[in-house]
Coordinates of C-alpha atoms and ligand atoms in Angstrom, one line a residue:
X20 CA 104.4 123.4 11.5
X21 CA 104.9 120.8 8.7
X22 CA 108.5 119.7 8.3
X23 CA 109.3 120.0 4.6
X24 CA 113.1 119.6 5.1
X25 CA 114.8 117.3 2.6
X26 CA 115.6 113.8 3.8
X27 CA 119.3 114.3 4.2
X28 CA 121.5 112.9 6.9
X29 CA 122.8 116.4 7.8
X30 CA 125.3 115.4 10.4
X31 CA 127.1 113.1 8.0
X32 CA 127.6 115.7 5.3
X33 CA 131.2 116.5 4.2
X34 CA 132.2 119.5 2.1
X35 CA 130.9 118.3 -1.2
X36 CA 128.4 119.2 -4.0
X37 CA 124.8 118.2 -3.5
X38 CA 122.4 119.3 -6.2
X39 CA 119.7 121.6 -4.8
X40 CA 116.4 122.7 -6.5
X41 CA 117.2 126.2 -7.7
X42 CA 120.1 128.4 -8.7
X43 CA 120.1 132.1 -9.6
X44 CA 121.3 133.1 -13.1
X45 CA 121.8 136.5 -14.6
X46 CA 123.4 137.3 -17.9
X47 CA 125.4 140.4 -18.9
X48 CA 125.2 141.6 -22.6
X49 CA 125.5 144.9 -24.4
X50 CA 126.7 146.5 -21.2
X51 CA 123.8 145.5 -19.0
X52 CA 122.8 142.8 -16.5
X53 CA 119.4 141.2 -17.2
X54 CA 116.8 140.8 -14.5
X55 CA 118.0 137.4 -13.4
X56 CA 116.0 134.2 -12.8
X57 CA 115.9 131.2 -10.5
X58 CA 116.5 128.2 -12.7
X59 CA 116.0 124.4 -12.0
X60 CA 118.7 123.6 -14.6
X61 CA 122.0 122.9 -12.9
X62 CA 123.9 122.7 -16.2
X63 CA 125.6 125.6 -18.0
X64 CA 125.8 125.7 -21.8
X65 CA 128.4 128.0 -23.3
X66 CA 130.4 128.4 -26.5
X67 CA 133.4 126.2 -26.9
X68 CA 135.7 129.3 -27.0
X69 CA 134.1 131.1 -24.0
X70 CA 136.5 133.4 -22.1
X71 CA 136.3 131.2 -19.0
X72 CA 137.2 128.1 -20.9
X73 CA 140.2 129.5 -22.8
X74 CA 141.7 132.1 -20.4
X75 CA 140.1 131.3 -17.1
X76 CA 138.2 134.5 -16.8
X77 CA 136.2 133.7 -13.7
X78 CA 135.9 134.6 -10.0
X79 CA 133.8 133.4 -7.2
X80 CA 132.6 133.9 -3.6
X81 CA 131.6 131.7 -0.7
X82 CA 129.2 132.3 2.1
X83 CA 126.8 130.3 4.2
X84 CA 123.2 130.3 5.4
X85 CA 122.6 129.2 8.9
X86 CA 119.5 128.1 10.9
X87 CA 119.7 130.1 14.2
X88 CA 118.8 128.8 17.7
X89 CA 115.3 130.5 17.4
X90 CA 114.6 129.0 13.9
X91 CA 115.4 131.9 11.6
X92 CA 117.6 131.4 8.5
X93 CA 120.4 134.0 8.2
X94 CA 123.5 134.8 6.2
X95 CA 126.7 136.3 7.6
X96 CA 128.0 139.6 6.2
X97 CA 126.9 139.0 2.6
X98 CA 127.7 142.7 1.9
X99 CA 131.4 141.9 2.3
X100 CA 131.2 139.1 -0.2
X101 CA 129.5 141.5 -2.7
X102 CA 132.3 144.0 -2.1
X103 CA 135.1 141.5 -2.5
X104 CA 133.5 140.1 -5.6
X105 CA 133.4 143.6 -7.0
X106 CA 137.2 143.8 -6.4
X107 CA 137.8 140.5 -8.1
X108 CA 135.7 141.5 -11.1
X109 CA 137.6 144.8 -11.5
X110 CA 141.0 143.0 -11.4
X111 CA 139.8 140.4 -13.9
X112 CA 138.2 142.9 -16.3
X113 CA 134.7 141.7 -15.6
X114 CA 131.6 143.8 -14.9
X115 CA 130.5 144.2 -11.3
X116 CA 127.3 142.7 -10.2
X117 CA 125.8 145.5 -8.1
X118 CA 125.9 145.0 -4.3
X119 CA 122.1 145.3 -3.7
X120 CA 121.4 142.8 -6.5
X121 CA 124.1 140.4 -5.1
X122 CA 122.4 140.4 -1.7
X123 CA 118.9 140.1 -3.3
X124 CA 120.2 137.1 -5.3
X125 CA 121.6 135.5 -2.2
X126 CA 118.2 135.9 -0.4
X127 CA 116.3 134.5 -3.4
X128 CA 118.7 131.5 -3.8
X129 CA 118.4 130.6 -0.1
X130 CA 114.6 131.1 0.0
X131 CA 114.2 128.9 -3.1
X132 CA 116.2 126.1 -1.4
X133 CA 115.0 126.7 2.1
X134 CA 114.4 122.9 2.6
X135 CA 118.1 122.4 2.1
X136 CA 119.1 124.7 4.9
X137 CA 120.4 122.3 7.6
X138 CA 118.6 122.4 10.9
X139 CA 120.1 124.1 14.0
X140 CA 122.5 122.0 15.8
X141 CA 123.2 119.6 12.9
X142 CA 126.7 120.8 12.4
X143 CA 125.9 121.5 8.7
X144 CA 125.1 124.7 6.9
X145 CA 123.9 125.8 3.4
X146 CA 127.0 126.9 1.4
X147 CA 126.4 129.5 -1.3
X148 CA 128.7 129.8 -4.2
X149 CA 128.3 133.1 -6.2
X150 CA 130.5 133.1 -9.3
X151 CA 130.9 134.9 -12.6
X152 CA 132.5 133.9 -15.9
X153 CA 133.2 135.2 -19.4
X154 CA 130.7 133.4 -21.6
X155 CA 131.2 134.7 -25.2
X156 CA 133.8 133.3 -27.6
X157 CA 137.3 134.9 -27.4
X158 CA 140.4 133.7 -29.1
X159 CA 142.9 136.6 -29.0
X160 CA 143.9 137.2 -25.4
X161 CA 141.3 139.7 -24.3
X162 CA 138.4 140.0 -21.9
X163 CA 135.0 138.6 -22.8
X164 CA 132.1 141.1 -23.4
X165 CA 129.3 138.8 -22.2
X166 CA 129.2 137.3 -18.7
X167 CA 127.1 135.1 -16.5
X168 CA 126.6 135.5 -12.8
X169 CA 125.2 132.6 -10.9
X170 CA 124.7 131.5 -7.3
X171 CA 124.1 127.9 -6.4
X172 CA 123.5 126.4 -3.0
X173 CA 124.8 123.1 -1.5
X174 CA 124.4 121.8 2.0
X175 CA 127.8 121.1 3.6
X176 CA 129.5 119.8 6.7
X177 CA 133.0 120.4 7.9
X178 CA 135.7 121.3 5.3
X179 CA 138.3 119.1 6.9
X180 CA 137.3 115.4 7.6
X181 CA 137.1 114.8 11.3
X182 CA 135.5 118.2 12.1
X183 CA 137.6 120.1 14.6
X184 CA 140.4 117.6 14.9
X185 CA 143.7 119.5 14.4
X186 CA 145.1 119.4 10.9
X187 CA 148.7 119.3 9.6
X188 CA 150.2 121.8 7.2
X189 CA 153.4 121.7 5.2
X190 CA 155.3 124.5 3.5
X191 CA 155.2 123.6 -0.2
X192 CA 157.9 124.2 -2.8
X193 CA 155.2 126.0 -4.8
X194 CA 154.0 129.6 -4.6
X195 CA 150.4 130.7 -4.6
X196 CA 150.5 134.4 -5.5
X197 CA 153.0 136.8 -7.2
X198 CA 153.7 140.2 -5.6
X199 CA 151.5 142.2 -7.9
X200 CA 149.4 139.3 -9.1
X201 CA 145.9 138.1 -8.1
X202 CA 146.4 136.7 -4.6
X203 CA 144.2 139.3 -3.0
X204 CA 141.1 138.5 -5.2
X205 CA 139.1 135.4 -5.5
X206 CA 140.1 134.4 -9.0
X207 CA 139.6 130.9 -10.2
X208 CA 143.1 130.9 -11.5
X209 CA 144.5 131.1 -8.0
X210 CA 142.8 127.8 -7.2
X211 CA 143.8 126.1 -10.5
X212 CA 147.5 126.8 -9.8
X213 CA 147.1 125.4 -6.2
X214 CA 145.7 122.0 -7.4
X215 CA 149.0 120.3 -8.0
X216 CA 150.3 121.6 -4.6
X217 CA 147.3 120.3 -2.7
X218 CA 147.4 116.9 -4.4
X219 CA 151.1 116.7 -3.6
X220 CA 150.4 117.7 0.1
X221 CA 147.7 115.1 0.4
X222 CA 150.0 112.5 -1.1
X223 CA 152.6 113.4 1.6
X224 CA 150.0 113.0 4.3
X225 CA 149.3 116.7 5.0
X226 CA 145.9 118.4 5.0
X227 CA 146.9 121.7 3.5
X228 CA 149.8 123.9 2.3
X229 CA 151.1 126.9 4.3
X230 CA 152.2 129.2 1.5
X231 CA 155.0 131.7 2.1
X232 CA 155.3 135.0 0.3
X233 CA 156.7 134.3 -3.1
X234 CA 159.1 137.3 -3.2
X235 CA 161.2 136.3 -0.2
X236 CA 159.8 133.0 1.0
X237 CA 160.3 134.1 4.6
X238 CA 156.8 135.3 5.5
X239 CA 153.7 133.3 6.3
X240 CA 150.8 134.0 3.9
X241 CA 147.8 131.7 3.9
X242 CA 146.7 128.2 2.8
X243 CA 145.0 127.4 -0.5
X244 CA 141.5 128.1 0.9
X245 CA 141.8 129.9 4.2
X246 CA 143.7 132.7 6.1
X247 CA 145.8 131.9 9.2
X248 CA 145.7 133.2 12.8
X249 CA 148.2 132.6 15.6
X250 CA 148.0 133.1 19.3
X251 CA 151.1 134.3 21.1
X252 CA 152.1 132.9 24.5
X253 CA 150.6 136.0 26.1
X254 CA 147.3 135.5 24.3
X255 CA 147.6 138.1 21.6
X256 CA 145.8 137.1 18.4
X257 CA 148.1 137.8 15.4
X258 CA 147.5 137.3 11.7
X259 CA 149.6 137.9 8.6
X260 CA 149.4 141.3 6.8
X261 CA 150.1 140.9 3.2
X262 CA 148.9 142.4 -0.1
X263 CA 148.9 139.0 -1.7
X264 CA 146.5 137.1 0.5
X265 CA 142.7 137.0 0.2
X266 CA 141.1 139.4 2.7
X267 CA 139.1 136.8 4.6
X268 CA 135.7 137.9 6.0
X269 CA 136.0 135.3 8.7
X270 CA 139.5 136.6 9.7
X271 CA 138.3 140.2 9.8
X272 CA 135.4 139.1 11.9
X273 CA 137.5 137.0 14.3
X274 CA 139.9 139.9 14.8
X275 CA 137.0 142.1 15.8
X276 CA 135.6 139.3 18.1
X277 CA 139.0 138.8 19.7
X278 CA 139.2 142.5 20.6
X279 CA 135.6 143.5 21.2
X280 CA 134.1 140.4 22.7
X281 CA 137.0 138.6 24.3
X282 CA 139.1 141.7 25.3
X283 CA 142.3 140.3 23.6
X284 CA 145.0 142.2 22.0
X285 CA 145.1 141.8 18.2
X286 CA 147.7 142.5 15.6
X287 CA 147.8 142.3 11.8
X288 CA 151.4 142.4 10.8
X289 CA 154.1 140.6 8.7
X290 CA 154.8 137.2 10.3
X291 CA 158.1 135.5 9.6
X292 CA 158.1 131.8 9.3
X293 CA 161.0 131.7 11.7
X294 CA 158.9 133.1 14.5
X295 CA 155.9 130.8 14.3
X296 CA 157.5 128.3 16.6
X297 CA 157.1 130.9 19.4
X298 CA 153.3 130.9 19.1
X299 CA 151.1 128.6 21.1
X300 CA 148.1 128.2 18.9
X301 CA 147.5 128.3 15.1
X302 CA 144.3 127.9 13.2
X303 CA 142.9 128.3 9.7
X304 CA 139.9 130.6 9.2
X305 CA 137.5 130.9 6.4
X306 CA 133.8 130.4 5.5
X307 CA 134.5 126.7 4.6
X308 CA 137.2 126.1 7.2
X309 CA 135.3 128.2 9.9
X310 CA 138.2 128.0 12.5
X311 CA 140.1 124.8 12.1
X312 CA 143.0 124.2 14.6
X313 CA 146.4 123.5 13.2
X314 CA 148.2 120.7 15.1
X315 CA 151.5 121.0 13.3
X316 CA 153.4 122.7 10.5
X317 CA 156.3 121.0 8.6
X318 CA 158.9 122.8 6.6
X319 CA 161.6 120.6 4.9
X320 CA 161.7 118.2 7.8
X321 CA 161.5 120.8 10.5
X322 CA 158.4 120.3 12.6
X323 CA 156.5 122.9 14.6
X324 CA 153.9 121.3 16.9
X325 CA 151.0 123.2 18.4
X326 CA 149.2 120.0 19.6
X327 CA 147.3 117.3 17.9
X328 CA 144.8 116.8 20.7
X329 CA 142.2 119.5 20.2
X330 CA 141.5 123.2 19.9
X331 CA 143.7 125.5 21.9
X332 CA 142.0 127.6 24.6
X333 CA 141.9 130.9 22.7
X334 CA 141.0 129.2 19.4
X335 CA 138.1 127.5 21.2
X336 CA 136.9 130.9 22.6
X337 CA 137.1 132.5 19.2
X338 CA 135.3 129.6 17.6
X339 CA 132.5 129.5 20.2
X340 CA 132.0 133.3 19.9
X341 CA 132.0 133.5 16.1
X342 CA 129.7 130.5 15.6
X343 CA 127.5 131.8 18.5
X344 CA 127.1 135.0 16.6
X345 CA 126.3 133.1 13.3
X346 CA 123.8 130.8 15.0
X347 CA 122.1 133.6 16.9
X348 CA 123.2 132.5 20.4
X349 CA 125.3 135.7 20.9
X350 CA 124.3 139.2 19.9
X351 CA 125.9 140.2 16.7
X352 CA 127.6 143.5 15.9
X353 CA 125.3 145.9 13.9
X354 CA 124.9 144.8 10.3
X355 CA 126.6 141.4 10.5
X356 CA 123.5 139.2 10.2
X357 CA 121.2 139.3 7.2
X358 CA 117.9 137.7 8.2
X359 CA 116.4 135.8 5.3
X360 CA 113.5 134.1 7.0
Ligands
PLP419 N1 141.8 132.5 1.7 C1 141.5 131.9 0.6 C2 142.6 131.6 -0.4 C3 140.2 131.4 0.4 O1 139.8 130.7 -0.7 C4 139.2 131.7 1.4 C5 137.8 131.3 1.2 O2 137.0 132.1 0.9 C6 139.6 132.4 2.5 C7 141.0 132.8 2.6 C8 138.7 132.8 3.6 O3 137.9 133.8 3.3 P1 136.4 134.0 3.9 O4 136.6 134.1 5.4 O5 135.9 135.3 3.4 O6 135.6 132.9 3.5
COI420 C1 135.3 129.4 1.2 O1 135.7 129.3 2.4 O2 134.2 129.9 0.9 C2 136.2 129.1 0.1 O3 135.9 129.5 -1.0 C3 137.3 128.2 0.4 C4 137.5 127.0 -0.5 C5 136.3 126.1 -0.5 C6 137.9 127.4 -1.9

């Protein structure tokens, strides 16, 4: 078969934007979504007073398309992205883009950019970014009435430079989410407010921030772009339970994999910062982060070290099983894999 793949050095890709050929665009007006099109235009033209520009009325999702070991192209649990985006939209007074249409739009976007789906074994994947924003002019503080839903695709490599090299976190002096705020949805505003904290973390030599709950500043929450899992000394996989963190699809999948594939005990519960020195492994999990080992966490000069040499034993097993399912090497639970081609 003719290889029509783009001439990209797949294994050198980082996590950045690469323009691809088509993106999906649908507009909401007078209470209805239009039919949606694939567009070659990567630019967006909106009114200067659009709701997204003035009051940040926008939310997004992230998922990936993978080439499997037998040459298919698949997505991982896109139904859960559709559901989570619906929750984000409701919280932000935006209209829901229906689940079946969301999945259809994902399929169309991947098919239209099929030559950008990195080959099996390259270490890269095609990242898909569905998002929605208020597009008509508003000036009083109120929701827009017109919206645009888009999905673009961009081939990506590892989120953290150096691939699976352990990363370092610090506990910032900043909070990410208020107790009854928007931490549990994927609102653009959550990321806007984390930008200063991430620049500051990088300036201090850390890869990411480990946020604590803003009400008591005693419990572990998540980082700016991933949930956190820990492994106890007796191999239990534990993860923070909180109403102010994003319900990560990767984390929910990993907890299932830990229990059902690896036979490990799992627990979702409140985790005090003071107890994390008792754990033996720590990792970040998310679509972009996949499962990135955490080597150390620093809080006001106090250092907790898990090991800067490589992935812990249980983290590695979880990583191999999850990526094995995503790449078709290991049988997936019913409904987890959406075959696109
Ligand atoms: N937490 C935050 C704040 C995120 O931005 C993400 C990324 O989507 C995650 C967690 C991980 O979620 P998922 O595994 O669904 O990608
Ligand atoms: C993802 O993992 O898809 C994310 O959205 C995280 C980050 C890039 C914001």
